[in-house]
CSV table of N, CA and C in Angstrom, one decimal:
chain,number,residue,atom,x,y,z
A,227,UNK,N,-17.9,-9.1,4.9
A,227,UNK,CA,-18.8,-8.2,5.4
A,227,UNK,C,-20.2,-8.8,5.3
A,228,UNK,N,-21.2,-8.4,6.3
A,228,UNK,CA,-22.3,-8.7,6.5
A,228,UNK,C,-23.4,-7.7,6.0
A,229,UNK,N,-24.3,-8.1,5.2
A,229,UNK,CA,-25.2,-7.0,4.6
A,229,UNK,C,-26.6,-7.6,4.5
A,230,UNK,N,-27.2,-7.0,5.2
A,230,UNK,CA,-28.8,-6.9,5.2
A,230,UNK,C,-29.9,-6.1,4.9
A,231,UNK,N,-30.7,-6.0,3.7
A,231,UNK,CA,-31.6,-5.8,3.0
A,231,UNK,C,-33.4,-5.7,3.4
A,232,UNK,N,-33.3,-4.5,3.5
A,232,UNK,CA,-35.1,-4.3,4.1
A,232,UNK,C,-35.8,-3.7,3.4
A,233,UNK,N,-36.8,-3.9,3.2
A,233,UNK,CA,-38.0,-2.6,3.0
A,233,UNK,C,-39.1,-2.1,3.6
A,234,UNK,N,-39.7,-0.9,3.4
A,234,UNK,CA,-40.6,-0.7,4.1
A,234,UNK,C,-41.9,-0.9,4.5
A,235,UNK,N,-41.9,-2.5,3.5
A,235,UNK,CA,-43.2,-3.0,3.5
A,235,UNK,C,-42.8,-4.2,3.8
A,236,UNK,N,-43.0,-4.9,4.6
A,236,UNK,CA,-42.6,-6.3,5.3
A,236,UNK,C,-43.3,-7.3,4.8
A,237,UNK,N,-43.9,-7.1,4.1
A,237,UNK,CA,-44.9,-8.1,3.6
A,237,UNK,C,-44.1,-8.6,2.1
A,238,UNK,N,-43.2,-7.3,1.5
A,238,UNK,CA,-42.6,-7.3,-0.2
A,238,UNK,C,-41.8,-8.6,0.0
A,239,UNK,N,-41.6,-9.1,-1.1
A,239,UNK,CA,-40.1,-10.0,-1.2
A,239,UNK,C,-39.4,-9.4,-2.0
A,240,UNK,N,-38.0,-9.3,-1.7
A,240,UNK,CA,-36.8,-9.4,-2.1
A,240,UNK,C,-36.1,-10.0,-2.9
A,241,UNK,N,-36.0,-9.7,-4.0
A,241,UNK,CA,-34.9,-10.7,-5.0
A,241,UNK,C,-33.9,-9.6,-5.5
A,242,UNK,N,-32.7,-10.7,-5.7
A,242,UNK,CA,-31.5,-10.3,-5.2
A,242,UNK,C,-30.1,-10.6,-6.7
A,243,UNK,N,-29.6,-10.2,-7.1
A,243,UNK,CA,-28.7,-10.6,-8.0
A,243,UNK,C,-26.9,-10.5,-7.4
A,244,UNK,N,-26.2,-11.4,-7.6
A,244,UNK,CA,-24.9,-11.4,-6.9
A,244,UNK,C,-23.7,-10.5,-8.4
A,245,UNK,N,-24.1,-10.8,-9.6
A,245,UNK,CA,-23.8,-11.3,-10.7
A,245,UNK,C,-23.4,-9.6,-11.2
A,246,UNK,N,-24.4,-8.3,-11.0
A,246,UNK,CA,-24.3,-7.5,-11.5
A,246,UNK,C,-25.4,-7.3,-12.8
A,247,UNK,N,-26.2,-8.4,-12.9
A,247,UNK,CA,-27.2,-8.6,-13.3
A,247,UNK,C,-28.7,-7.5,-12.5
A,248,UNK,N,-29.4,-7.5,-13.7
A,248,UNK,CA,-30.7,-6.6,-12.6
A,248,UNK,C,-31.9,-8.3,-12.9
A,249,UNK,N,-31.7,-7.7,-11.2
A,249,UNK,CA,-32.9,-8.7,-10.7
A,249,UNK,C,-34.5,-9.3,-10.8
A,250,UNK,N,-34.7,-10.1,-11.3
A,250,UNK,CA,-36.3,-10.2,-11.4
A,250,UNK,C,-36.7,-11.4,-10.3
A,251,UNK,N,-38.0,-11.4,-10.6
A,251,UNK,CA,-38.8,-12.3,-9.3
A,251,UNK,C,-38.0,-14.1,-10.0
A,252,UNK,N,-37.5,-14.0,-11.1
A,252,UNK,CA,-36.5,-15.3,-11.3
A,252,UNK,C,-35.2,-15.5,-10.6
A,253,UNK,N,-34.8,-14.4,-9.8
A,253,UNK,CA,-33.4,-14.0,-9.0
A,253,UNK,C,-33.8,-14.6,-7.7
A,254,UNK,N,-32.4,-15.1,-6.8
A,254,UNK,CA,-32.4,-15.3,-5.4
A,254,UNK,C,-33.3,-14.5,-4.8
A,255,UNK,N,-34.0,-15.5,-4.1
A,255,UNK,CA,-35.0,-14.7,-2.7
A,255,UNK,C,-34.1,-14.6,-2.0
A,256,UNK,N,-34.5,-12.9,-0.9
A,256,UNK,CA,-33.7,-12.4,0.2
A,256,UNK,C,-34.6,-13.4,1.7
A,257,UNK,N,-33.4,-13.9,2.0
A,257,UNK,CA,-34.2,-14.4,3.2
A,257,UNK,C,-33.3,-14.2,4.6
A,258,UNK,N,-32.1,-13.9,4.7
A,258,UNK,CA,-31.2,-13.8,5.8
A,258,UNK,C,-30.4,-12.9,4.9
A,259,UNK,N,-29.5,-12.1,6.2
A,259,UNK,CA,-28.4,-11.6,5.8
A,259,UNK,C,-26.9,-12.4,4.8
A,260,UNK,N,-26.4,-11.8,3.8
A,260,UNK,CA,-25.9,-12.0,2.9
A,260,UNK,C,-24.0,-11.8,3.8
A,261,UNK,N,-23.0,-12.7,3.2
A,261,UNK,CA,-21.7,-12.7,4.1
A,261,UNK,C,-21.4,-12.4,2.4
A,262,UNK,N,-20.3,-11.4,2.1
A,262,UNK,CA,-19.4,-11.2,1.4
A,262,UNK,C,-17.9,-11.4,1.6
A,263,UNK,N,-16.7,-11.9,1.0
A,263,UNK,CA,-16.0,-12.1,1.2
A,263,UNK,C,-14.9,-11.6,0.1
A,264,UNK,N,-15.2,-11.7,-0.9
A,264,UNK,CA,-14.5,-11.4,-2.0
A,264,UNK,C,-15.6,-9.7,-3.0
A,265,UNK,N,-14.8,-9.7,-4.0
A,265,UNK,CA,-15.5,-8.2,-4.7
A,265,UNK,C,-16.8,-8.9,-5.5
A,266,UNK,N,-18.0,-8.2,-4.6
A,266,UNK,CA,-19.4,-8.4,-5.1
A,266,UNK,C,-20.1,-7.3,-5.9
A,267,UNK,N,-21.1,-7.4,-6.9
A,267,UNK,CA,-22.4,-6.2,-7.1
A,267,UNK,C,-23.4,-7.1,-6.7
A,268,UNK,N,-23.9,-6.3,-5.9
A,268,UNK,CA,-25.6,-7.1,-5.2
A,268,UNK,C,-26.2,-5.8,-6.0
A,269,UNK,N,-27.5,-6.0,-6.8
A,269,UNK,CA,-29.0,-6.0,-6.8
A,269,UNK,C,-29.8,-6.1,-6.3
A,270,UNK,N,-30.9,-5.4,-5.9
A,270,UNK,CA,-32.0,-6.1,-5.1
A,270,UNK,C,-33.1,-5.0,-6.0
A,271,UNK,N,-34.0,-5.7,-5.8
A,271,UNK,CA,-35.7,-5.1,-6.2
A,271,UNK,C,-36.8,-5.9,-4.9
A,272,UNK,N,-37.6,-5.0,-4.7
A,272,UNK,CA,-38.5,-5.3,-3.8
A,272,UNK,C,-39.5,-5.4,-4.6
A,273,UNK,N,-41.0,-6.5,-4.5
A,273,UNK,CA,-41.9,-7.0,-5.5
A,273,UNK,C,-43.3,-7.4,-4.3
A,274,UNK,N,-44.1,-6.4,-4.7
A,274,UNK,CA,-45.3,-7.1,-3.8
A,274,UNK,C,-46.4,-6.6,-4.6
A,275,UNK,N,-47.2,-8.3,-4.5
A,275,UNK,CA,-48.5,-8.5,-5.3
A,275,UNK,C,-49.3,-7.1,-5.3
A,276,UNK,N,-49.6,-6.9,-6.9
A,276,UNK,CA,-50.6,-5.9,-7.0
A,276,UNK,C,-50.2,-4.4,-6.8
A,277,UNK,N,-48.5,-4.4,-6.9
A,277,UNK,CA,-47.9,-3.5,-6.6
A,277,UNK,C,-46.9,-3.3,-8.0
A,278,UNK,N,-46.4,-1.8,-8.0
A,278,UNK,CA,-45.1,-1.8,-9.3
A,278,UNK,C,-44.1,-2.8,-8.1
A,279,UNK,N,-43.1,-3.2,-9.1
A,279,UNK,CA,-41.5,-3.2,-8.5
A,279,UNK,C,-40.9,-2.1,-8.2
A,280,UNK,N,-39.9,-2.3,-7.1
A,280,UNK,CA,-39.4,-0.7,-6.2
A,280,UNK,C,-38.2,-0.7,-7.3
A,281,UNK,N,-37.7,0.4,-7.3
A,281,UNK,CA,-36.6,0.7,-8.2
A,281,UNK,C,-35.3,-0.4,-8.2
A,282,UNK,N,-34.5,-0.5,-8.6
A,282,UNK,CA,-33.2,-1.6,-8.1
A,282,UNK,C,-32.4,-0.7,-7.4
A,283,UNK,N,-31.5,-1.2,-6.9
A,283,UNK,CA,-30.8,-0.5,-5.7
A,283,UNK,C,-29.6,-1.7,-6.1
A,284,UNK,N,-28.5,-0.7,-5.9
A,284,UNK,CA,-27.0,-1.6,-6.5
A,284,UNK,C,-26.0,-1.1,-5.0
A,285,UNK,N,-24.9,-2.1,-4.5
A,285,UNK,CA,-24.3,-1.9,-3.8
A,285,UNK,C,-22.9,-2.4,-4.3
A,286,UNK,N,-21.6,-1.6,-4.3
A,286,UNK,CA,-20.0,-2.8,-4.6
A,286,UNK,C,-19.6,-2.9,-3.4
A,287,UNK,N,-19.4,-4.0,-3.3
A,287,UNK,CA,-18.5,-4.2,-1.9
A,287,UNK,C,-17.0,-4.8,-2.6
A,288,UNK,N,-16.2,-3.9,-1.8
A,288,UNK,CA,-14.6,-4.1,-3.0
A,288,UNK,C,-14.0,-5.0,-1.4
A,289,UNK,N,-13.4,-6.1,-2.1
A,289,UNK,CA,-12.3,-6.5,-1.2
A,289,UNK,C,-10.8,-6.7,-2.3
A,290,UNK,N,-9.5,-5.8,-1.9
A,290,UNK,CA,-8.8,-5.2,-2.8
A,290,UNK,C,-7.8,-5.5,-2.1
A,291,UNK,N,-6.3,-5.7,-2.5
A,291,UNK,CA,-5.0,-5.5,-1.6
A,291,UNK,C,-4.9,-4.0,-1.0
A,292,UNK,N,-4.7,-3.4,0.3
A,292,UNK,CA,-4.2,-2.5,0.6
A,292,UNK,C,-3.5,-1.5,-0.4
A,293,UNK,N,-4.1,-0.4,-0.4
A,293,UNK,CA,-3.2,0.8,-1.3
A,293,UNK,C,-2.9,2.1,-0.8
A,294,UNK,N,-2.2,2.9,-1.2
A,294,UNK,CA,-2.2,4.1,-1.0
A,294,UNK,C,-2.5,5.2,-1.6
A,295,UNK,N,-3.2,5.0,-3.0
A,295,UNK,CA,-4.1,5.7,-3.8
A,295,UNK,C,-5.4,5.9,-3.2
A,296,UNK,N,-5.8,7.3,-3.2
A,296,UNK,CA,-7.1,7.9,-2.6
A,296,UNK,C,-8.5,7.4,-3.6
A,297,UNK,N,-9.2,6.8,-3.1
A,297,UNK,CA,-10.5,6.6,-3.9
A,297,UNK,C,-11.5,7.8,-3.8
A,298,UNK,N,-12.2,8.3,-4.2
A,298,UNK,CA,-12.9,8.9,-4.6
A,298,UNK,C,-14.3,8.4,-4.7
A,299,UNK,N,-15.4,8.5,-3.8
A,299,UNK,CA,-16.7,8.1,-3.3
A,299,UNK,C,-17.8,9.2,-3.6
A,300,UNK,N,-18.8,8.7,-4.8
A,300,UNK,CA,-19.7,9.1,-4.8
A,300,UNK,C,-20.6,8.8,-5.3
A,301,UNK,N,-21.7,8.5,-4.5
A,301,UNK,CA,-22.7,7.8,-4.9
A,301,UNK,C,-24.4,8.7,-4.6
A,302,UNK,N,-25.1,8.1,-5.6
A,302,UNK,CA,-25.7,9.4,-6.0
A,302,UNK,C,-26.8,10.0,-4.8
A,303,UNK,N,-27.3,8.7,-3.8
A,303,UNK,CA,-27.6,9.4,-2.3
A,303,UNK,C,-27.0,10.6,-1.8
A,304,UNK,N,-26.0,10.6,-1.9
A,304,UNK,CA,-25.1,11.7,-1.7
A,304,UNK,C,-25.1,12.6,-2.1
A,305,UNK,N,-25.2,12.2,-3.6
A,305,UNK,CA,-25.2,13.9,-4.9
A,305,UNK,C,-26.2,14.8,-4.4
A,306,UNK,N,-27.1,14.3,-3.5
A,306,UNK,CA,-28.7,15.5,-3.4
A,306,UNK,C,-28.2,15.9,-2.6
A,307,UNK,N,-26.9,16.1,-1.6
A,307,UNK,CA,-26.5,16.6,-0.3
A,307,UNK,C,-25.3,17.6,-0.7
A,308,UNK,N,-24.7,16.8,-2.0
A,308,UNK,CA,-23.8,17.4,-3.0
A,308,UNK,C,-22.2,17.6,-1.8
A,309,UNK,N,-22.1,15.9,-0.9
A,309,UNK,CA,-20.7,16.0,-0.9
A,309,UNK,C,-20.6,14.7,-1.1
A,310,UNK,N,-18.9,14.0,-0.9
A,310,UNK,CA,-18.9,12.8,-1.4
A,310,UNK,C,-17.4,12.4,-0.7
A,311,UNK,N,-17.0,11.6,-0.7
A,311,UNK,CA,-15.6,11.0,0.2
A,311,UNK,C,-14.3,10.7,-0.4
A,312,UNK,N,-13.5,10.9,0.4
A,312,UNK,CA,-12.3,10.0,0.0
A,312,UNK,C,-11.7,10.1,0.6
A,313,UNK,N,-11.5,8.4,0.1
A,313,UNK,CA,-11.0,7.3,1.1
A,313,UNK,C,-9.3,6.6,0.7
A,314,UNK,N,-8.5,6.2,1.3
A,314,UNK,CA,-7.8,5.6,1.5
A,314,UNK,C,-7.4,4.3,1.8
């Protein structure tokens, strides 16, 4: 999967953690879109001079054998809408 990282200030940089680690301005710079292939936690914080750090923002990207157990999706963007998924 392909995953790309923005913010709303174009000017911020991006640092990035693969690891599940939280990211500081000592973490990978975001410079192109990221290719996952296997089960990742990405990190990211956005950082611009003279500015706080933006909150961290966490993504899992699962690559798993095929199952037939229902997963259960919910992530907290969602809690303020108060539904959530499940998947197969």
């Amino acid at each position: 999967v392909e995953v790309s990282i923005s913010t709303l200030d174009e000017n911020a940089d991006i640092y990035y953690t693969l690891d599940g680690s939280k990211p500081t301005t000592s973490s990978s710079l975001y410079t192109s879109p990221l290719t996952f292939t296997d089960t990742t936690i990405l990190k990211a914080v956005a950082v611009l001079d003279g500015k706080l750090k933006s909150e961290v923002i966490y993504a899992t990207y699962l690559f798993e054998e095929p199952h037939e157990i229902p997963v259960a999706l919910r992530h907290r963007a969602f809690c303020r809408k108060q539904s959530s998924g499940l998947y197969r």
